[in-house]
Amino acid sequence: ETVRNELDRIARVILDAQVPDLTTRVVWASQLATNAHWFFEGEVMRRQSGEPLLTEVKGLYEVAGTDFTLRGKADRIDRLNTGELIIYDYKTGTPPSRAAIRQYDRQLILEATMAEAGAFQDLPPTKVAKVVHLGVGRTPKEQITPLTKDDKTVTVSRHIAQLLSSYLDREVGYLSRRAMEDLRYDGDYDHLARFGEWDTSEPGTVEEVG
């Protein structure tokens, strides 16, 4: 209760200083209060199963067989009572689904790969049991993804190496819409690729550019 009260006090000081609109301050303070209650209840369980090791920790991971170095920053890494690690990511929006994490939103899976390779500062190579998104938006949600056989980091690291190596093949080319999670999404490079003059049903063709 003391921690919640202190968080509420700090939040109100910051909101009063940085948010001039009264209605916005009230809405944000209410949302924070809802999230705080949910978060602290969950934090009690998290502290019972492990202890925080690192927060906002940077890492460098050299992808085998390539000249590529993956740089990342983990929001939080805990060591479980079993000795394995768990990686947390805080999100202000809705956490991705398990399917999206496996196929598209692979940030935490990549961070797990880095942790198991000893890529993070002051952390030796250690097995990662699961990754967790903590959504602190309007509807708080915890999305837990165990690293099962479908998400093994050894598989992910092989996929990274294969993908990067494939881009060295001049016959592959760089598709602006290679693997879209949502076809309604506006791609960052649609304007350069003149998307609209072609659609995703057409096969890609490789062209030399000067």
mmCIF file of C-alpha atoms in Angstrom:
data_model
loop_
_atom_site.group_PDB
_atom_site.id
_atom_site.type_symbol
_atom_site.label_atom_id
_atom_site.label_comp_id
_atom_site.label_asym_id
_atom_site.label_seq_id
_atom_site.Cartn_x
_atom_site.Cartn_y
_atom_site.Cartn_z
ATOM 1 C CA GLU A 1 0.000 0.000 0.000
ATOM 2 C CA THR A 2 2.874 2.347 0.818
ATOM 3 C CA VAL A 3 4.433 1.749 -2.602
ATOM 4 C CA ARG A 4 1.113 2.423 -4.359
ATOM 5 C CA ASN A 5 0.654 5.656 -2.441
ATOM 6 C CA GLU A 6 4.155 6.792 -3.341
ATOM 7 C CA LEU A 7 3.583 5.985 -7.021
ATOM 8 C CA ASP A 8 0.320 7.935 -6.921
ATOM 9 C CA ARG A 9 2.074 10.913 -5.329
ATOM 10 C CA ILE A 10 4.861 10.942 -7.929
ATOM 11 C CA ALA A 11 2.355 10.579 -10.764
ATOM 12 C CA ARG A 12 0.298 13.526 -9.575
ATOM 13 C CA VAL A 13 3.374 15.734 -9.250
ATOM 14 C CA ILE A 14 4.432 14.907 -12.806
ATOM 15 C CA LEU A 15 0.923 15.232 -14.239
ATOM 16 C CA ASP A 16 0.400 18.600 -12.542
ATOM 17 C CA ALA A 17 3.716 19.865 -13.902
ATOM 18 C CA GLN A 18 3.501 18.515 -17.454
ATOM 19 C CA VAL A 19 -0.182 18.079 -18.349
ATOM 20 C CA PRO A 20 -2.046 21.410 -18.352
ATOM 21 C CA ASP A 21 -5.496 20.018 -19.211
ATOM 22 C CA LEU A 22 -7.432 19.033 -16.085
ATOM 23 C CA THR A 23 -9.566 16.387 -17.813
ATOM 24 C CA THR A 24 -6.507 14.673 -19.260
ATOM 25 C CA ARG A 25 -4.820 14.677 -15.854
ATOM 26 C CA VAL A 26 -7.863 13.057 -14.242
ATOM 27 C CA VAL A 27 -8.149 10.385 -16.961
ATOM 28 C CA TRP A 28 -4.465 9.510 -16.845
ATOM 29 C CA ALA A 29 -4.394 9.442 -13.046
ATOM 30 C CA SER A 30 -7.399 7.104 -13.024
ATOM 31 C CA GLN A 31 -5.835 4.819 -15.613
ATOM 32 C CA LEU A 32 -2.555 4.723 -13.717
ATOM 33 C CA ALA A 33 -4.385 3.841 -10.507
ATOM 34 C CA THR A 34 -6.098 0.922 -12.260
ATOM 35 C CA ASN A 35 -2.824 -0.294 -13.725
ATOM 36 C CA ALA A 36 -0.980 0.153 -10.430
ATOM 37 C CA HIS A 37 -3.386 -2.125 -8.562
ATOM 38 C CA TRP A 38 -3.080 -4.799 -11.276
ATOM 39 C CA PHE A 39 0.678 -4.391 -11.584
ATOM 40 C CA PHE A 40 1.494 -4.610 -7.886
ATOM 41 C CA GLU A 41 -0.668 -7.707 -7.409
ATOM 42 C CA GLY A 42 1.197 -9.349 -10.277
ATOM 43 C CA GLU A 43 4.557 -8.108 -9.005
ATOM 44 C CA VAL A 44 4.038 -9.952 -5.733
ATOM 45 C CA MET A 45 3.715 -13.192 -7.723
ATOM 46 C CA ARG A 46 6.689 -12.314 -9.904
ATOM 47 C CA ARG A 47 8.905 -11.697 -6.873
ATOM 48 C CA GLN A 48 7.837 -15.027 -5.361
ATOM 49 C CA SER A 49 8.961 -16.958 -8.459
ATOM 50 C CA GLY A 50 12.217 -15.082 -9.038
ATOM 51 C CA GLU A 51 14.202 -11.884 -8.574
ATOM 52 C CA PRO A 52 15.001 -8.983 -10.909
ATOM 53 C CA LEU A 53 18.540 -9.054 -12.267
ATOM 54 C CA LEU A 54 18.787 -6.294 -14.844
ATOM 55 C CA THR A 55 16.673 -3.438 -16.196
ATOM 56 C CA GLU A 56 17.149 -1.430 -19.387
ATOM 57 C CA VAL A 57 20.181 -3.577 -20.180
ATOM 58 C CA LYS A 58 21.855 -3.362 -23.587
ATOM 59 C CA GLY A 59 23.168 -6.295 -25.559
ATOM 60 C CA LEU A 60 25.167 -7.088 -28.695
ATOM 61 C CA TYR A 61 24.711 -10.349 -30.581
ATOM 62 C CA GLU A 62 26.916 -11.311 -33.519
ATOM 63 C CA VAL A 63 24.877 -13.499 -35.858
ATOM 64 C CA ALA A 64 26.894 -16.573 -36.778
ATOM 65 C CA GLY A 65 27.998 -16.811 -40.400
ATOM 66 C CA THR A 66 27.229 -13.154 -41.146
ATOM 67 C CA ASP A 67 28.768 -9.724 -40.586
ATOM 68 C CA PHE A 68 25.576 -8.637 -38.835
ATOM 69 C CA THR A 69 25.419 -7.550 -35.188
ATOM 70 C CA LEU A 70 22.028 -7.414 -33.495
ATOM 71 C CA ARG A 71 21.700 -4.625 -30.917
ATOM 72 C CA GLY A 72 18.929 -4.692 -28.349
ATOM 73 C CA LYS A 73 17.822 -3.435 -24.964
ATOM 74 C CA ALA A 74 15.777 -5.561 -22.582
ATOM 75 C CA ASP A 75 13.308 -3.771 -20.317
ATOM 76 C CA ARG A 76 13.801 -6.285 -17.534
ATOM 77 C CA ILE A 77 15.421 -9.667 -16.961
ATOM 78 C CA ASP A 78 14.661 -11.775 -13.872
ATOM 79 C CA ARG A 79 16.271 -14.970 -12.644
ATOM 80 C CA LEU A 80 13.674 -17.549 -11.685
ATOM 81 C CA ASN A 81 14.026 -19.763 -8.623
ATOM 82 C CA THR A 82 14.855 -22.596 -11.041
ATOM 83 C CA GLY A 83 17.944 -20.692 -12.227
ATOM 84 C CA GLU A 84 16.465 -19.941 -15.644
ATOM 85 C CA LEU A 85 15.703 -16.462 -16.914
ATOM 86 C CA ILE A 86 12.475 -14.681 -17.737
ATOM 87 C CA ILE A 87 12.440 -11.567 -19.927
ATOM 88 C CA TYR A 88 9.800 -8.859 -19.500
ATOM 89 C CA ASP A 89 8.749 -6.108 -21.856
ATOM 90 C CA TYR A 90 6.480 -3.242 -20.776
ATOM 91 C CA LYS A 91 3.938 -2.095 -23.351
ATOM 92 C CA THR A 92 1.575 0.864 -23.182
ATOM 93 C CA GLY A 93 -0.675 -0.778 -25.764
ATOM 94 C CA THR A 94 -2.135 -4.253 -26.151
ATOM 95 C CA PRO A 95 0.448 -7.064 -26.014
ATOM 96 C CA PRO A 96 0.791 -9.130 -29.201
ATOM 97 C CA SER A 97 -0.888 -12.528 -29.384
ATOM 98 C CA ARG A 98 1.069 -15.779 -29.097
ATOM 99 C CA ALA A 99 0.692 -16.295 -32.845
ATOM 100 C CA ALA A 100 1.978 -12.787 -33.594
ATOM 101 C CA ILE A 101 4.936 -13.284 -31.262
ATOM 102 C CA ARG A 102 5.870 -16.506 -33.024
ATOM 103 C CA GLN A 103 5.568 -15.161 -36.565
ATOM 104 C CA TYR A 104 5.894 -11.370 -36.569
ATOM 105 C CA ASP A 105 6.526 -9.626 -33.262
ATOM 106 C CA ARG A 106 9.734 -11.468 -32.354
ATOM 107 C CA GLN A 107 11.450 -8.838 -30.232
ATOM 108 C CA LEU A 108 11.390 -10.826 -26.993
ATOM 109 C CA ILE A 109 12.236 -14.092 -28.741
ATOM 110 C CA LEU A 110 15.298 -12.354 -30.181
ATOM 111 C CA GLU A 111 16.162 -10.993 -26.735
ATOM 112 C CA ALA A 112 15.920 -14.532 -25.359
ATOM 113 C CA THR A 113 18.293 -15.696 -28.102
ATOM 114 C CA MET A 114 20.706 -12.952 -27.089
ATOM 115 C CA ALA A 115 20.476 -13.851 -23.385
ATOM 116 C CA GLU A 116 21.180 -17.516 -24.045
ATOM 117 C CA ALA A 117 24.227 -16.481 -26.084
ATOM 118 C CA GLY A 118 25.547 -14.249 -23.287
ATOM 119 C CA ALA A 119 24.992 -11.079 -25.308
ATOM 120 C CA PHE A 120 23.764 -8.880 -22.442
ATOM 121 C CA GLN A 121 26.098 -6.946 -20.170
ATOM 122 C CA ASP A 122 27.016 -8.664 -16.894
ATOM 123 C CA LEU A 123 24.927 -11.742 -17.717
ATOM 124 C CA PRO A 124 26.537 -15.077 -18.641
ATOM 125 C CA PRO A 125 24.781 -17.405 -21.118
ATOM 126 C CA THR A 126 21.680 -18.691 -19.336
ATOM 127 C CA LYS A 127 18.626 -20.622 -20.496
ATOM 128 C CA VAL A 128 15.454 -18.545 -20.868
ATOM 129 C CA ALA A 129 12.271 -20.245 -19.681
ATOM 130 C CA LYS A 130 9.743 -17.737 -21.032
ATOM 131 C CA VAL A 131 9.175 -14.181 -22.167
ATOM 132 C CA VAL A 132 6.379 -11.936 -20.917
ATOM 133 C CA HIS A 133 4.689 -8.798 -22.236
ATOM 134 C CA LEU A 134 3.191 -6.619 -19.507
ATOM 135 C CA GLY A 135 0.541 -4.469 -21.142
ATOM 136 C CA VAL A 136 -0.222 -1.380 -19.070
ATOM 137 C CA GLY A 137 -2.755 0.206 -21.384
ATOM 138 C CA ARG A 138 -6.449 0.839 -20.811
ATOM 139 C CA THR A 139 -6.992 -2.874 -20.239
ATOM 140 C CA PRO A 140 -3.976 -4.293 -18.370
ATOM 141 C CA LYS A 141 -2.870 -7.679 -19.643
ATOM 142 C CA GLU A 142 -0.006 -10.110 -19.092
ATOM 143 C CA GLN A 143 0.957 -12.188 -22.147
ATOM 144 C CA ILE A 144 3.188 -15.127 -21.218
ATOM 145 C CA THR A 145 5.047 -17.030 -23.936
ATOM 146 C CA PRO A 146 6.920 -20.140 -22.752
ATOM 147 C CA LEU A 147 9.886 -21.034 -24.941
ATOM 148 C CA THR A 148 8.473 -24.336 -26.116
ATOM 149 C CA LYS A 149 9.708 -26.410 -29.059
ATOM 150 C CA ASP A 150 8.075 -23.904 -31.438
ATOM 151 C CA ASP A 151 10.007 -20.973 -29.990
ATOM 152 C CA LYS A 152 13.403 -22.466 -29.172
ATOM 153 C CA THR A 153 16.097 -19.867 -29.436
ATOM 154 C CA VAL A 154 18.383 -22.215 -31.334
ATOM 155 C CA THR A 155 15.726 -22.308 -34.045
ATOM 156 C CA VAL A 156 15.345 -18.545 -34.010
ATOM 157 C CA SER A 157 19.100 -17.950 -34.245
ATOM 158 C CA ARG A 158 19.236 -20.285 -37.256
ATOM 159 C CA HIS A 159 16.371 -18.395 -38.891
ATOM 160 C CA ILE A 160 18.170 -15.067 -38.382
ATOM 161 C CA ALA A 161 21.344 -16.390 -39.977
ATOM 162 C CA GLN A 162 19.413 -17.878 -42.900
ATOM 163 C CA LEU A 163 17.468 -14.668 -43.497
ATOM 164 C CA LEU A 164 20.508 -12.406 -43.400
ATOM 165 C CA SER A 165 22.541 -14.758 -45.568
ATOM 166 C CA SER A 166 19.773 -14.874 -48.146
ATOM 167 C CA TYR A 167 19.991 -11.110 -48.601
ATOM 168 C CA LEU A 168 23.565 -11.553 -49.828
ATOM 169 C CA ASP A 169 22.199 -13.490 -52.804
ATOM 170 C CA ARG A 170 21.754 -11.096 -55.735
ATOM 171 C CA GLU A 171 18.875 -13.234 -56.997
ATOM 172 C CA VAL A 172 16.791 -12.670 -53.875
ATOM 173 C CA GLY A 173 16.293 -8.919 -53.917
ATOM 174 C CA TYR A 174 14.608 -6.756 -51.295
ATOM 175 C CA LEU A 175 10.814 -6.904 -51.253
ATOM 176 C CA SER A 176 9.050 -3.915 -49.714
ATOM 177 C CA ARG A 177 6.184 -6.190 -48.630
ATOM 178 C CA ARG A 178 7.937 -9.450 -47.854
ATOM 179 C CA ALA A 179 5.849 -10.780 -44.936
ATOM 180 C CA MET A 180 2.941 -8.557 -43.991
ATOM 181 C CA GLU A 181 1.061 -9.339 -40.800
ATOM 182 C CA ASP A 182 -1.868 -7.226 -41.988
ATOM 183 C CA LEU A 183 -2.399 -6.409 -45.653
ATOM 184 C CA ARG A 184 -4.195 -3.203 -44.630
ATOM 185 C CA TYR A 185 -1.003 -1.930 -43.043
ATOM 186 C CA ASP A 186 0.752 0.955 -44.812
ATOM 187 C CA GLY A 187 4.327 -0.132 -45.375
ATOM 188 C CA ASP A 188 7.201 2.243 -44.679
ATOM 189 C CA TYR A 189 8.465 1.855 -48.232
ATOM 190 C CA ASP A 190 5.184 1.642 -50.157
ATOM 191 C CA HIS A 191 5.720 5.056 -51.727
ATOM 192 C CA LEU A 192 9.210 4.156 -52.916
ATOM 193 C CA ALA A 193 8.015 0.808 -54.244
ATOM 194 C CA ARG A 194 5.085 2.520 -56.016
ATOM 195 C CA PHE A 195 2.687 0.152 -54.287
ATOM 196 C CA GLY A 196 -0.719 0.561 -55.869
ATOM 197 C CA GLU A 197 0.676 0.135 -59.366
ATOM 198 C CA TRP A 198 1.070 -3.514 -58.345
ATOM 199 C CA ASP A 199 -0.410 -5.722 -55.626
ATOM 200 C CA THR A 200 0.728 -8.581 -53.416
ATOM 201 C CA SER A 201 -0.756 -11.236 -55.694
ATOM 202 C CA GLU A 202 1.988 -10.567 -58.255
ATOM 203 C CA PRO A 203 5.313 -12.406 -57.983
ATOM 204 C CA GLY A 204 8.342 -10.327 -57.070
ATOM 205 C CA THR A 205 10.987 -9.642 -59.690
ATOM 206 C CA VAL A 206 14.629 -8.748 -59.145
ATOM 207 C CA GLU A 207 15.916 -5.615 -60.873
ATOM 208 C CA GLU A 208 19.353 -4.020 -60.860
ATOM 209 C CA VAL A 209 19.357 -0.474 -59.527
ATOM 210 C CA GLY A 210 22.199 1.957 -59.956
#
